[in-house]
Short mmCIF file of C-alpha atoms and ligand atoms in Angstrom, two decimals:
data_model
loop_
_atom_site.label_atom_id
_atom_site.label_comp_id
_atom_site.label_asym_id
_atom_site.label_seq_id
_atom_site.Cartn_x
_atom_site.Cartn_y
_atom_site.Cartn_z
CA MET L 24 -5.03 -7.90 -48.99
CA LYS L 25 -3.01 -4.64 -49.02
CA VAL L 26 -4.64 -1.46 -48.98
CA LYS L 27 -4.05 2.18 -48.12
CA VAL L 28 -5.10 3.89 -44.99
CA ARG L 29 -7.77 6.49 -44.95
CA ILE L 30 -8.11 8.53 -41.70
CA LEU L 31 -11.88 9.03 -40.98
CA ASP L 32 -13.11 11.62 -38.56
CA VAL L 33 -15.15 9.07 -36.73
CA TYR L 34 -15.40 8.23 -33.16
CA SER L 35 -17.08 5.05 -32.31
CA GLY L 36 -15.92 4.09 -28.94
CA ARG L 37 -14.26 0.83 -30.18
CA TYR L 38 -11.46 -0.26 -32.46
CA SER L 39 -13.34 -0.11 -35.91
CA VAL L 40 -11.87 -0.49 -39.38
CA PHE L 41 -14.01 0.33 -42.65
CA ILE L 42 -14.03 -1.66 -45.59
CA ASN L 43 -15.81 -0.84 -48.91
CA GLU L 44 -18.55 -3.43 -49.49
CA LYS L 45 -16.82 -4.65 -52.71
CA GLU L 46 -13.66 -4.98 -51.02
CA ALA L 47 -15.38 -6.83 -48.24
CA MET L 48 -16.97 -9.20 -50.40
CA LYS L 49 -13.61 -9.97 -52.24
CA ALA L 50 -11.76 -10.74 -48.99
CA LYS L 51 -14.80 -12.71 -47.45
CA LEU L 52 -15.14 -10.17 -44.79
CA HIS L 53 -18.36 -9.37 -42.64
CA PRO L 54 -19.53 -6.92 -40.27
CA ASP L 55 -17.77 -7.15 -36.90
CA ASP L 56 -15.28 -9.73 -38.08
CA LEU L 57 -12.08 -9.51 -36.44
CA VAL L 58 -9.02 -8.22 -38.70
CA LYS L 59 -5.29 -7.86 -38.09
CA LEU L 60 -3.63 -4.81 -39.62
CA GLU L 61 0.19 -4.78 -40.19
CA ALA L 62 2.39 -2.10 -41.27
CA GLY L 63 6.22 -2.69 -40.67
CA LYS L 64 6.34 -3.51 -37.04
CA LYS L 65 2.99 -2.33 -36.32
CA THR L 66 0.01 -4.63 -35.36
CA VAL L 67 -3.33 -3.59 -34.62
CA TYR L 68 -6.55 -5.56 -34.25
CA GLY L 69 -10.07 -3.97 -35.22
CA SER L 70 -13.69 -4.81 -36.08
CA VAL L 71 -14.95 -4.48 -39.34
CA VAL L 72 -17.43 -1.74 -40.56
CA ILE L 73 -18.75 -2.09 -44.09
CA SER L 74 -18.93 1.42 -45.15
CA SER L 75 -19.19 3.63 -48.37
CA LEU L 76 -17.07 6.22 -46.72
CA VAL L 77 -14.21 4.46 -48.13
CA LYS L 78 -13.38 3.40 -51.67
CA GLU L 79 -12.07 -0.18 -52.94
CA GLY L 80 -8.43 -0.38 -52.05
CA GLU L 81 -8.67 1.55 -48.97
CA ILE L 82 -9.22 1.03 -45.22
CA GLY L 83 -10.57 3.50 -42.94
CA ILE L 84 -9.35 4.10 -39.50
CA SER L 85 -11.23 5.75 -36.85
CA ARG L 86 -9.86 8.33 -34.41
CA ASP L 87 -10.08 5.59 -31.46
CA VAL L 88 -7.55 3.68 -33.29
CA LEU L 89 -4.98 6.69 -33.70
CA GLN L 90 -5.39 7.72 -30.00
CA LEU L 91 -2.88 5.04 -29.39
CA HIS L 92 -1.39 3.90 -32.90
CA SER L 93 0.00 6.27 -35.46
CA PHE L 94 -1.09 5.71 -39.21
CA SER L 95 -0.85 8.05 -42.01
CA GLU L 96 -2.84 9.00 -44.64
CA GLY L 97 -2.08 6.45 -47.68
CA GLU L 98 0.21 4.31 -45.82
CA VAL L 99 -0.09 0.87 -46.90
CA VAL L 100 -1.14 -1.89 -44.80
CA THR L 101 -1.97 -5.42 -44.82
CA VAL L 102 -5.23 -6.59 -43.65
CA ILE L 103 -5.58 -10.23 -42.48
CA PRO L 104 -8.84 -11.93 -41.29
CA SER L 105 -8.24 -13.03 -37.56
CA GLY L 106 -9.72 -16.04 -36.20
CA THR L 107 -11.39 -16.50 -32.72
CA PRO L 108 -8.88 -15.57 -30.29
CA GLU L 109 -7.74 -18.33 -27.80
CA SER L 110 -8.76 -16.41 -24.83
CA VAL L 111 -12.54 -16.80 -25.83
CA ARG L 112 -12.10 -20.46 -24.80
CA TYR L 113 -10.83 -19.25 -21.48
CA ILE L 114 -13.74 -16.96 -20.95
CA LYS L 115 -15.92 -19.83 -21.57
CA LYS L 116 -14.28 -21.90 -18.95
CA LYS L 117 -14.93 -19.01 -16.60
CA MET L 118 -18.85 -19.09 -17.62
CA ASN L 119 -18.77 -22.73 -16.79
CA GLY L 120 -17.52 -22.03 -13.47
CA GLY L 121 -14.11 -23.21 -13.86
CA LYS L 122 -10.87 -21.89 -12.27
CA LEU L 123 -8.52 -19.97 -14.87
CA ARG L 124 -4.84 -20.63 -14.53
CA LYS L 125 -2.42 -17.71 -14.52
CA VAL L 126 -1.48 -18.09 -18.11
CA GLU L 127 -5.15 -18.19 -19.21
CA ILE L 128 -5.81 -14.77 -17.26
CA GLU L 129 -2.59 -13.30 -18.82
CA THR L 130 -3.95 -14.44 -22.16
CA ILE L 131 -7.43 -12.71 -21.55
CA ILE L 132 -5.79 -9.55 -20.34
CA LYS L 133 -3.54 -9.13 -23.22
CA ASP L 134 -5.90 -9.73 -25.59
CA ILE L 135 -8.48 -7.01 -24.17
CA VAL L 136 -5.54 -4.56 -24.49
CA ASP L 137 -4.66 -5.75 -27.82
CA ARG L 138 -8.32 -5.27 -28.88
CA LYS L 139 -8.46 -8.70 -30.00
CA LEU L 140 -11.40 -9.19 -27.99
CA ARG L 141 -14.58 -7.40 -28.57
CA ASP L 142 -17.22 -5.65 -26.89
CA ILE L 143 -19.56 -8.76 -26.63
CA GLU L 144 -16.78 -11.03 -25.52
CA ILE L 145 -15.46 -8.69 -22.90
CA SER L 146 -19.08 -8.10 -21.73
CA SER L 147 -19.29 -12.03 -21.49
CA PHE L 148 -16.11 -12.02 -19.46
CA VAL L 149 -17.27 -9.36 -17.02
CA THR L 150 -20.60 -11.19 -16.71
CA SER L 151 -19.06 -14.52 -16.00
CA LEU L 152 -16.87 -12.94 -13.24
CA GLU L 153 -20.18 -11.22 -11.65
CA ILE L 154 -21.82 -14.97 -11.71
CA ASN L 155 -19.00 -17.18 -10.84
CA GLY L 156 -16.31 -15.08 -9.35
CA LEU L 157 -12.40 -15.38 -8.68
CA ASP L 158 -10.38 -16.99 -6.00
CA MET L 159 -7.26 -15.06 -4.35
CA ASP L 160 -4.97 -16.83 -6.86
CA GLU L 161 -7.00 -15.87 -9.60
CA ILE L 162 -7.50 -12.26 -8.59
CA ALA L 163 -3.53 -11.87 -7.78
CA ALA L 164 -2.89 -13.19 -11.15
CA LEU L 165 -5.51 -10.56 -12.71
CA THR L 166 -4.29 -7.78 -10.77
CA ILE L 167 -0.57 -8.46 -11.96
CA ALA L 168 -1.60 -9.05 -15.60
CA MET L 169 -3.71 -5.93 -15.79
CA ALA L 170 -0.73 -3.90 -14.16
CA GLU L 171 1.96 -5.34 -16.36
CA THR L 172 0.24 -4.88 -19.63
CA GLY L 173 0.73 -1.07 -19.20
CA ASP L 174 3.19 1.29 -17.95
CA MET L 175 4.53 1.57 -14.37
CA LEU L 176 5.27 5.09 -12.51
CA ASP L 177 8.38 5.44 -10.58
CA ILE L 178 8.20 8.57 -8.40
CA ASP L 179 10.89 9.77 -6.87
CA ARG L 180 9.49 10.60 -3.40
CA LYS L 181 8.74 7.86 -0.70
CA PRO L 182 6.60 6.89 0.93
CA ILE L 183 3.90 6.87 -1.57
CA MET L 184 0.34 6.87 -0.09
CA ASP L 185 -2.86 6.07 -1.79
CA VAL L 186 -6.61 5.82 -1.16
CA HIS L 187 -9.24 4.28 -2.95
CA SER L 188 -12.96 3.73 -2.59
CA ILE L 189 -14.71 0.74 -3.78
CA GLY L 190 -17.61 3.26 -4.79
CA GLY L 191 -21.31 2.69 -4.96
CA VAL L 192 -22.45 5.16 -2.52
CA PRO L 193 -24.03 8.28 -4.30
CA GLY L 194 -22.27 11.64 -3.66
CA ASN L 195 -18.75 10.15 -2.69
CA LYS L 196 -16.70 13.26 -3.47
CA THR L 197 -14.82 12.36 -0.21
CA ASN L 198 -11.53 11.78 -1.90
CA ILE L 199 -11.25 15.08 -3.50
CA LEU L 200 -10.84 16.49 0.36
CA VAL L 201 -8.52 13.62 1.38
CA VAL L 202 -5.94 14.03 -1.22
CA PRO L 203 -5.17 17.55 -0.78
CA ILE L 204 -5.28 17.02 3.29
CA VAL L 205 -2.71 14.28 3.03
CA ALA L 206 -0.49 16.05 0.53
CA ALA L 207 -0.50 19.22 2.59
CA ALA L 208 0.90 17.38 5.47
CA GLY L 209 3.96 16.63 3.23
CA LEU L 210 2.85 13.10 2.07
CA THR L 211 3.00 12.01 -1.53
CA ILE L 212 -0.22 10.91 -2.68
CA PRO L 213 -0.41 10.38 -6.64
CA LYS L 214 -4.21 9.71 -6.91
CA THR L 215 -5.79 7.81 -10.02
CA SER L 216 -9.61 7.23 -10.12
CA SER L 217 -11.72 5.77 -12.55
CA ARG L 218 -14.82 7.31 -13.98
CA ALA L 219 -18.28 6.21 -12.68
CA ILE L 220 -19.02 2.40 -12.71
CA THR L 221 -22.05 1.92 -10.93
CA SER L 222 -22.70 5.78 -9.51
CA ALA L 223 -23.66 8.95 -11.25
CA ALA L 224 -20.17 10.66 -10.74
CA GLY L 225 -16.74 9.06 -10.41
CA THR L 226 -14.10 10.70 -8.85
CA ALA L 227 -12.22 11.30 -12.25
CA ASP L 228 -15.53 12.75 -13.62
CA VAL L 229 -16.01 15.28 -10.51
CA VAL L 230 -12.05 16.53 -10.70
CA GLU L 231 -12.59 16.98 -14.51
CA VAL L 232 -15.04 19.76 -13.82
CA PHE L 233 -12.45 22.04 -12.60
CA ALA L 234 -9.25 20.49 -13.92
CA ASP L 235 -7.87 18.06 -16.78
CA VAL L 236 -7.58 14.74 -15.55
CA SER L 237 -5.94 13.19 -18.73
CA PHE L 238 -1.98 12.86 -18.17
CA SER L 239 0.90 10.85 -19.73
CA LEU L 240 3.12 9.07 -17.29
CA ASP L 241 5.81 11.66 -17.62
CA GLU L 242 3.57 14.55 -16.81
CA ILE L 243 2.05 12.84 -13.56
CA LYS L 244 5.63 12.07 -12.38
CA ARG L 245 6.64 15.82 -13.10
CA ILE L 246 3.31 17.00 -11.12
CA VAL L 247 3.74 14.55 -8.20
CA GLU L 248 7.50 15.11 -7.70
CA LYS L 249 6.70 18.94 -7.60
CA ILE L 250 3.61 19.17 -5.32
CA GLY L 251 3.27 15.84 -3.90
CA ALA L 252 -0.26 15.08 -5.10
CA CYS L 253 -2.18 14.76 -8.39
CA MET L 254 -5.98 13.42 -9.02
CA VAL L 255 -6.14 11.84 -12.60
CA TRP L 256 -8.16 9.48 -14.50
CA GLY L 257 -6.35 6.16 -14.69
CA GLY L 258 -8.06 5.26 -17.87
CA ALA L 259 -6.10 8.18 -19.64
CA LEU L 260 -2.83 6.47 -18.97
CA ASN L 261 -1.40 3.61 -20.40
CA LEU L 262 -1.93 2.25 -16.57
CA ALA L 263 -3.58 -1.01 -16.11
CA PRO L 264 -5.06 -0.24 -19.40
CA ALA L 265 -7.38 -3.31 -19.30
CA ASP L 266 -9.22 -1.65 -16.32
CA ASP L 267 -10.88 1.26 -18.60
CA ILE L 268 -11.89 -1.33 -21.25
CA THR L 269 -13.53 -3.64 -18.68
CA ILE L 270 -14.98 -0.78 -16.81
CA LYS L 271 -17.32 0.44 -20.07
CA SER L 272 -18.86 -2.89 -19.76
CA GLU L 273 -19.39 -2.90 -15.89
CA ARG L 274 -20.95 0.66 -16.42
CA ALA L 275 -23.40 -0.51 -19.03
CA LEU L 276 -24.65 -3.57 -16.74
CA SER L 277 -24.22 -1.18 -13.56
CA ILE L 278 -22.26 -4.05 -11.82
CA ASP L 279 -18.85 -4.48 -10.30
CA PRO L 280 -18.08 -8.04 -10.01
CA THR L 281 -16.03 -8.36 -6.65
CA GLY L 282 -12.85 -9.96 -7.90
CA LEU L 283 -12.56 -7.65 -10.90
CA MET L 284 -13.14 -4.62 -8.65
CA LEU L 285 -10.13 -5.95 -6.21
CA ALA L 286 -8.03 -6.19 -9.53
CA SER L 287 -9.03 -2.99 -11.05
CA ILE L 288 -8.26 -1.19 -7.78
CA MET L 289 -5.13 -2.80 -6.90
CA SER L 290 -3.58 -2.98 -10.35
CA LYS L 291 -4.02 0.87 -10.48
CA LYS L 292 -2.29 1.18 -6.85
CA TYR L 293 0.53 -1.07 -8.03
CA ALA L 294 1.02 0.39 -11.36
CA MET L 295 1.66 3.65 -9.64
CA GLY L 296 4.01 2.16 -6.93
CA SER L 297 1.76 2.99 -4.04
CA GLN L 298 3.31 1.58 -0.83
CA TYR L 299 0.61 2.49 1.82
CA VAL L 300 -2.94 2.05 0.42
CA LEU L 301 -6.25 2.85 2.46
CA ILE L 302 -9.47 1.16 0.98
CA ASP L 303 -13.03 2.54 1.65
CA ILE L 304 -15.50 0.17 1.81
CA PRO L 305 -18.96 2.05 2.04
CA THR L 306 -21.46 -0.26 3.73
CA GLY L 307 -25.17 0.18 3.69
CA LYS L 308 -28.38 -0.45 2.32
CA GLY L 309 -28.40 -0.11 -1.63
CA VAL L 310 -24.42 -0.04 -2.08
CA LYS L 311 -22.12 -2.72 -3.26
CA VAL L 312 -21.47 -4.12 0.27
CA GLU L 313 -24.57 -4.16 2.32
CA SER L 314 -23.54 -5.75 5.63
CA VAL L 315 -20.35 -4.90 7.96
CA ASP L 316 -19.68 -8.94 7.81
CA GLN L 317 -19.57 -8.86 4.04
CA ALA L 318 -17.34 -5.59 4.35
CA ARG L 319 -14.97 -7.76 6.83
CA ALA L 320 -14.60 -10.41 4.41
CA LEU L 321 -13.91 -7.84 1.50
CA ALA L 322 -11.31 -5.94 3.89
CA ARG L 323 -9.38 -9.32 4.29
CA ASP L 324 -9.25 -9.94 0.70
CA PHE L 325 -7.76 -6.36 -0.04
CA ILE L 326 -5.38 -6.84 2.78
CA GLU L 327 -4.12 -10.35 1.28
CA LEU L 328 -3.80 -9.02 -1.97
CA GLY L 329 -1.91 -6.16 -0.92
CA LYS L 330 0.66 -8.79 0.78
CA ARG L 331 0.91 -10.42 -2.48
CA LEU L 332 1.80 -7.35 -4.17
CA GLY L 333 4.11 -6.02 -1.42
CA GLN L 334 1.60 -3.34 -0.47
CA TYR L 335 0.55 -2.41 3.06
CA VAL L 336 -3.09 -1.97 3.10
CA GLU L 337 -5.66 -0.87 5.64
CA VAL L 338 -9.51 -0.70 5.11
CA ALA L 339 -11.86 1.67 6.58
CA ILE L 340 -15.45 0.10 6.54
CA THR L 341 -17.57 3.47 6.18
CA TYR L 342 -20.85 4.38 6.55
CA GLY L 343 -22.93 4.27 3.15
CA GLY L 344 -26.36 4.19 4.13
CA GLN L 345 -27.15 7.20 2.20
CA PRO L 346 -25.66 9.78 -0.03
CA ILE L 347 -22.44 11.63 1.12
CA GLY L 348 -22.96 15.20 1.61
CA HIS L 349 -25.78 16.94 -0.41
CA THR L 350 -24.97 16.77 -3.92
CA VAL L 351 -24.99 13.87 -6.55
CA GLY L 352 -23.62 14.40 -10.24
CA PRO L 353 -20.22 15.75 -11.42
CA ALA L 354 -20.56 19.47 -11.35
CA LEU L 355 -22.82 19.53 -8.11
CA GLU L 356 -20.37 17.36 -6.41
CA ALA L 357 -17.42 19.62 -7.80
CA ARG L 358 -19.05 22.59 -6.41
CA GLU L 359 -19.65 20.99 -3.11
CA ALA L 360 -16.14 19.55 -2.61
CA LEU L 361 -14.74 22.93 -3.60
CA GLN L 362 -16.77 24.93 -1.28
CA ALA L 363 -15.83 22.50 1.63
CA LEU L 364 -12.01 23.11 0.89
CA MET L 365 -12.56 26.56 0.67
CA ALA L 366 -14.56 26.85 3.98
CA GLY L 367 -12.78 24.29 5.80
CA THR L 368 -16.04 22.76 6.88
CA GLY L 369 -19.23 21.45 5.10
CA PRO L 370 -21.88 18.93 5.50
CA GLY L 371 -20.87 16.57 8.41
CA SER L 372 -21.03 13.19 6.40
CA LEU L 373 -18.47 14.76 3.94
CA ILE L 374 -16.17 16.07 6.53
CA GLU L 375 -16.60 13.32 9.05
CA LYS L 376 -15.62 10.85 6.36
CA ALA L 377 -12.80 12.87 4.58
CA THR L 378 -11.08 13.95 7.83
CA GLY L 379 -11.64 10.04 9.03
CA LEU L 380 -9.92 8.69 5.96
CA ALA L 381 -7.20 11.35 5.65
CA GLY L 382 -6.27 10.53 9.35
CA VAL L 383 -5.95 6.97 8.89
CA LEU L 384 -3.34 8.13 6.08
CA LEU L 385 -1.58 10.45 8.00
CA GLU L 386 -1.14 7.88 10.73
CA MET L 387 0.05 5.23 8.26
CA GLY L 388 2.41 7.62 6.64
CA GLY L 389 4.09 8.35 10.06
CA VAL L 390 3.01 12.13 10.25
CA ALA L 391 0.53 11.95 12.90
CA PRO L 392 0.76 9.95 16.24
CA ALA L 393 -1.63 6.84 16.52
CA GLY L 394 -5.05 7.99 17.40
CA MET L 395 -4.34 11.56 16.63
CA GLY L 396 -4.76 11.58 12.66
CA LYS L 397 -8.34 12.62 12.13
CA LYS L 398 -7.79 15.70 14.66
CA MET L 399 -4.64 16.59 12.52
CA ALA L 400 -6.58 16.22 9.21
CA ARG L 401 -9.41 18.46 10.58
CA GLU L 402 -6.73 21.00 11.47
CA ILE L 403 -5.32 20.65 7.88
CA LEU L 404 -8.75 21.28 6.45
CA GLU L 405 -9.95 24.04 8.73
CA SER L 406 -6.43 26.21 8.60
CA GLY L 407 -6.94 26.58 4.63
CA LYS L 408 -3.54 24.25 4.12
CA ALA L 409 -5.83 21.65 2.29
CA TYR L 410 -7.33 24.47 -0.14
CA GLN L 411 -4.17 25.63 -0.88
CA LYS L 412 -2.76 22.30 -1.98
CA MET L 413 -6.25 21.94 -3.99
CA ARG L 414 -5.37 25.14 -5.81
CA GLU L 415 -1.96 23.84 -6.62
CA ILE L 416 -3.37 20.52 -8.00
CA ILE L 417 -6.00 22.43 -10.20
CA GLU L 418 -3.27 24.70 -11.58
CA GLU L 419 -0.81 22.08 -12.23
CA GLN L 420 -3.54 20.09 -13.96
CA GLY L 421 -4.25 22.83 -16.23
CA GLY L 422 -7.37 24.17 -14.43
CA ASN L 423 -8.14 27.47 -12.86
CA PRO L 424 -7.18 27.79 -9.39
CA ASP L 425 -9.04 30.74 -8.48
CA ILE L 426 -12.24 29.09 -9.73
CA LYS L 427 -15.16 29.43 -7.15
CA PRO L 428 -18.02 26.88 -6.54
CA GLU L 429 -20.74 29.29 -8.15
CA ASP L 430 -18.39 29.75 -11.15
CA ILE L 431 -19.16 25.91 -11.94
CA PRO L 432 -22.06 25.61 -14.24
CA VAL L 433 -25.00 23.01 -13.25
CA GLY L 434 -27.77 21.79 -15.28
CA ASP L 435 -30.34 24.85 -15.55
CA LYS L 436 -33.32 22.39 -16.32
CA THR L 437 -34.64 21.85 -12.78
CA TYR L 438 -37.47 20.01 -11.04
CA THR L 439 -38.19 20.14 -7.11
CA PHE L 440 -39.90 17.55 -5.39
CA THR L 441 -41.57 18.44 -2.20
CA ALA L 442 -42.48 16.75 1.07
CA PRO L 443 -46.33 15.13 0.44
CA THR L 444 -46.69 15.10 4.19
CA SER L 445 -45.11 15.92 7.47
CA GLY L 446 -42.56 13.73 9.52
CA TYR L 447 -39.33 12.44 9.60
CA ILE L 448 -37.10 11.21 7.05
CA THR L 449 -36.46 7.39 7.72
CA ALA L 450 -34.58 6.45 4.46
CA ILE L 451 -33.14 7.72 1.30
CA ASP L 452 -32.71 5.08 -1.36
CA ASN L 453 -29.22 5.11 -2.60
CA LYS L 454 -30.10 3.27 -5.75
CA ALA L 455 -32.87 5.48 -6.63
CA ILE L 456 -30.99 8.63 -5.93
CA THR L 457 -28.33 7.05 -8.25
CA GLY L 458 -30.78 6.32 -11.00
CA ILE L 459 -32.33 9.53 -11.01
CA ALA L 460 -29.15 11.38 -11.48
CA ARG L 461 -28.18 8.86 -14.15
CA ALA L 462 -31.45 9.23 -15.96
CA ALA L 463 -30.90 13.05 -15.77
CA GLY L 464 -27.71 12.66 -17.98
CA ALA L 465 -24.95 12.14 -15.24
CA PRO L 466 -21.91 11.61 -15.51
CA GLU L 467 -21.76 12.41 -19.11
CA ASP L 468 -23.89 15.59 -18.84
CA LYS L 469 -21.38 17.14 -16.12
CA GLY L 470 -24.51 19.55 -14.95
CA ALA L 471 -26.89 16.76 -14.42
CA GLY L 472 -27.73 15.39 -10.90
CA ILE L 473 -29.39 16.01 -7.67
CA GLU L 474 -29.35 18.42 -4.93
CA LEU L 475 -30.61 17.02 -1.54
CA TYR L 476 -32.08 19.25 1.06
CA VAL L 477 -32.68 16.49 3.71
CA LYS L 478 -30.72 13.78 5.27
CA VAL L 479 -32.19 10.66 7.34
CA GLY L 480 -33.37 11.78 10.73
CA GLU L 481 -34.16 15.15 9.87
CA LYS L 482 -38.00 16.54 10.41
CA VAL L 483 -39.91 17.94 7.66
CA LYS L 484 -43.31 19.78 7.12
CA GLU L 485 -45.50 18.81 4.43
CA GLY L 486 -44.46 21.12 1.21
CA ASP L 487 -40.84 21.38 2.25
CA PRO L 488 -38.36 20.87 -0.67
CA LEU L 489 -36.64 17.44 -0.61
CA PHE L 490 -34.58 17.53 -3.58
CA THR L 491 -33.85 19.05 -7.14
CA ILE L 492 -32.96 17.39 -10.10
CA HIS L 493 -31.05 19.19 -12.30
CA ALA L 494 -30.58 18.52 -16.00
CA GLU L 495 -29.24 20.05 -19.30
CA SER L 496 -31.85 18.91 -21.51
CA GLU L 497 -35.83 18.98 -20.92
CA ALA L 498 -35.96 15.51 -22.22
CA ARG L 499 -33.49 14.41 -19.63
CA LEU L 500 -35.30 16.21 -16.87
CA ASP L 501 -38.59 14.40 -18.06
CA GLN L 502 -36.80 11.10 -17.90
CA ALA L 503 -35.48 11.75 -14.41
CA THR L 504 -38.89 13.07 -12.90
CA VAL L 505 -40.33 10.04 -14.44
CA PHE L 506 -37.94 7.78 -12.78
CA ALA L 507 -38.21 9.87 -9.62
CA ARG L 508 -41.96 9.35 -9.29
CA ARG L 509 -41.64 5.40 -10.13
CA THR L 510 -39.39 4.93 -7.31
CA GLU L 511 -39.36 6.38 -3.43
CA PRO L 512 -36.11 7.92 -3.36
CA ILE L 513 -37.04 9.52 0.17
CA ARG L 514 -39.24 7.73 2.45
CA ILE L 515 -41.08 10.14 5.42
CA GLU L 516 -42.72 8.63 8.10
CA GLY L 517 -44.29 9.68 11.61
CA MET L 518 -42.61 8.90 14.75
CA VAL L 519 -44.87 5.86 15.19
CA LEU L 520 -43.77 3.43 12.40
CA GLN L 521 -46.26 0.57 12.74
CA ARG L 522 -49.48 -0.04 14.75
CA ILE L 523 -49.68 -3.76 15.78
CA GLY L 524 -52.45 -5.31 17.84
CA ASN L 525 -54.79 -8.23 18.30
CA ILE L 526 -52.10 -11.11 17.26
O1 RI2 E 614 -19.31 4.59 -7.38
P1 RI2 E 614 -18.74 3.97 -8.59
O2 RI2 E 614 -18.99 4.50 -9.55
O3 RI2 E 614 -19.14 2.43 -8.83
O4 RI2 E 614 -17.06 3.52 -8.23
C1 RI2 E 614 -16.27 4.25 -8.81
C2 RI2 E 614 -15.66 5.09 -8.13
O5 RI2 E 614 -14.79 4.58 -7.01
C3 RI2 E 614 -13.59 4.70 -6.79
O6 RI2 E 614 -13.80 6.26 -6.14
P2 RI2 E 614 -12.18 7.00 -5.76
O7 RI2 E 614 -11.37 7.34 -7.21
O8 RI2 E 614 -11.69 6.03 -4.98
O9 RI2 E 614 -12.66 8.39 -5.15
C4 RI2 E 614 -13.20 4.99 -8.45
O10 RI2 E 614 -12.07 5.49 -8.86
C5 RI2 E 614 -14.66 5.82 -9.01
O11 RI2 E 614 -14.28 7.12 -9.09
O1 URA E 615 -11.51 1.70 -9.28
C1 URA E 615 -12.44 1.20 -8.96
C2 URA E 615 -13.35 1.57 -8.18
C3 URA E 615 -14.37 0.36 -7.91
N1 URA E 615 -14.71 -0.43 -8.68
C4 URA E 615 -13.61 -0.72 -9.71
O2 URA E 615 -13.84 -1.83 -10.27
N2 URA E 615 -12.64 0.08 -9.86
#
């Protein structure tokens, strides 16, 4: 059927096309049916929403579609019902535990990017990967398909360094220090991050508190060729575009299937032209990788995948047994990262990890002698050079370089939990901390999160503050406090943990 486009001021987070009920009945279209819109050389897929927002003879197009495709009001388009895409068969094959061929993986990724697959099918694909996994041939094919369905960056400065965390540990604002340290040493580091997947704040969510993170590839090229670094959101670019779409399903389910995680990270690095990549694998209770043996196995996969892509990859297995630093949630983490860059010092876990990772990159990039990278990274941080580089990044990304940590607003609805008894902090539950921060509204509510006053091993007295929840609304604060009461985010014990006798 031929209809006229009506642009609707609707944002649904998916590719929706709106059709009047009578028109839908005539065309035998039903809610959520997949249709193809054709206009000249343009082809776009979308899911049907039956709505009185449009009249007979019209098709409503939501803002989501207009972000990537241009349609004008009144433009005539042909609407063609589209059957189930071939890729659904391949998703079922993975559900049944089969091994996917390269061409099958390419078809799935192309259909995700073309929006032929709807949320429900994409979630099924993600779930099938969580349950049945992928082998290295499948992971390599997935990585290349994810990168090649988008644009590739070609930066005129070499070598290109990169760092990426597999995430999972609360408060992981580390790379916001690593990137300016490495760039201040003269290396080039075009850092792309995703938004939160399982945590309460991805690096892109945190950086967005003080600068823009959505740029075109041309803008990124300009920024990186000028100042040697950027810290941007991968999802804003047409860079590995399937990544941000699958991440939406992962975030909803709070899962990060290992094969997809490898492809998600390495496709972004491949598309950015990164040559030397450092992968951070936080390891500990309540994060994605709980044991050092598992971390080593994953490290081998990253290194092998890097070889297949022509990249030199090193892996740092880092301590992830409790949150990094003292803050969790976008605005609180932005404050802490900025404070550390300005002062050249900060919480031990944050500074140790940031200078440790930056040190490895300085050695990989050949600007620090073997074994001297960490010392050099610390000197760059303490000298204020990393902060100066951060100011350049903020300015080039449209933020205010003079911003101070106290200028960053945090949620003003607060509740502080205190120690019910005196003793030592014997555990901080990563999953509970993330759950509380998410219940408080993070990462979408930038000001939501947690301020931690204690770390494992510290001594507390009854009544000492343990942590404060910040939220932007009373309702969210209530949800988070209820969640916190149901879990045991912080364990306090005496020095005698157990008494055993009479066995
Ligand atoms: O912790 P969760 O949300 O699972 O993982 C996602 C986070 O991990 C990575 O961090 P980075 O960009 O390397 O700092 C991603 O880019 C993202 O910010
Ligand atoms: O970028 C990232 C980081 C962790 N896991 C992913 O899937 N992607």
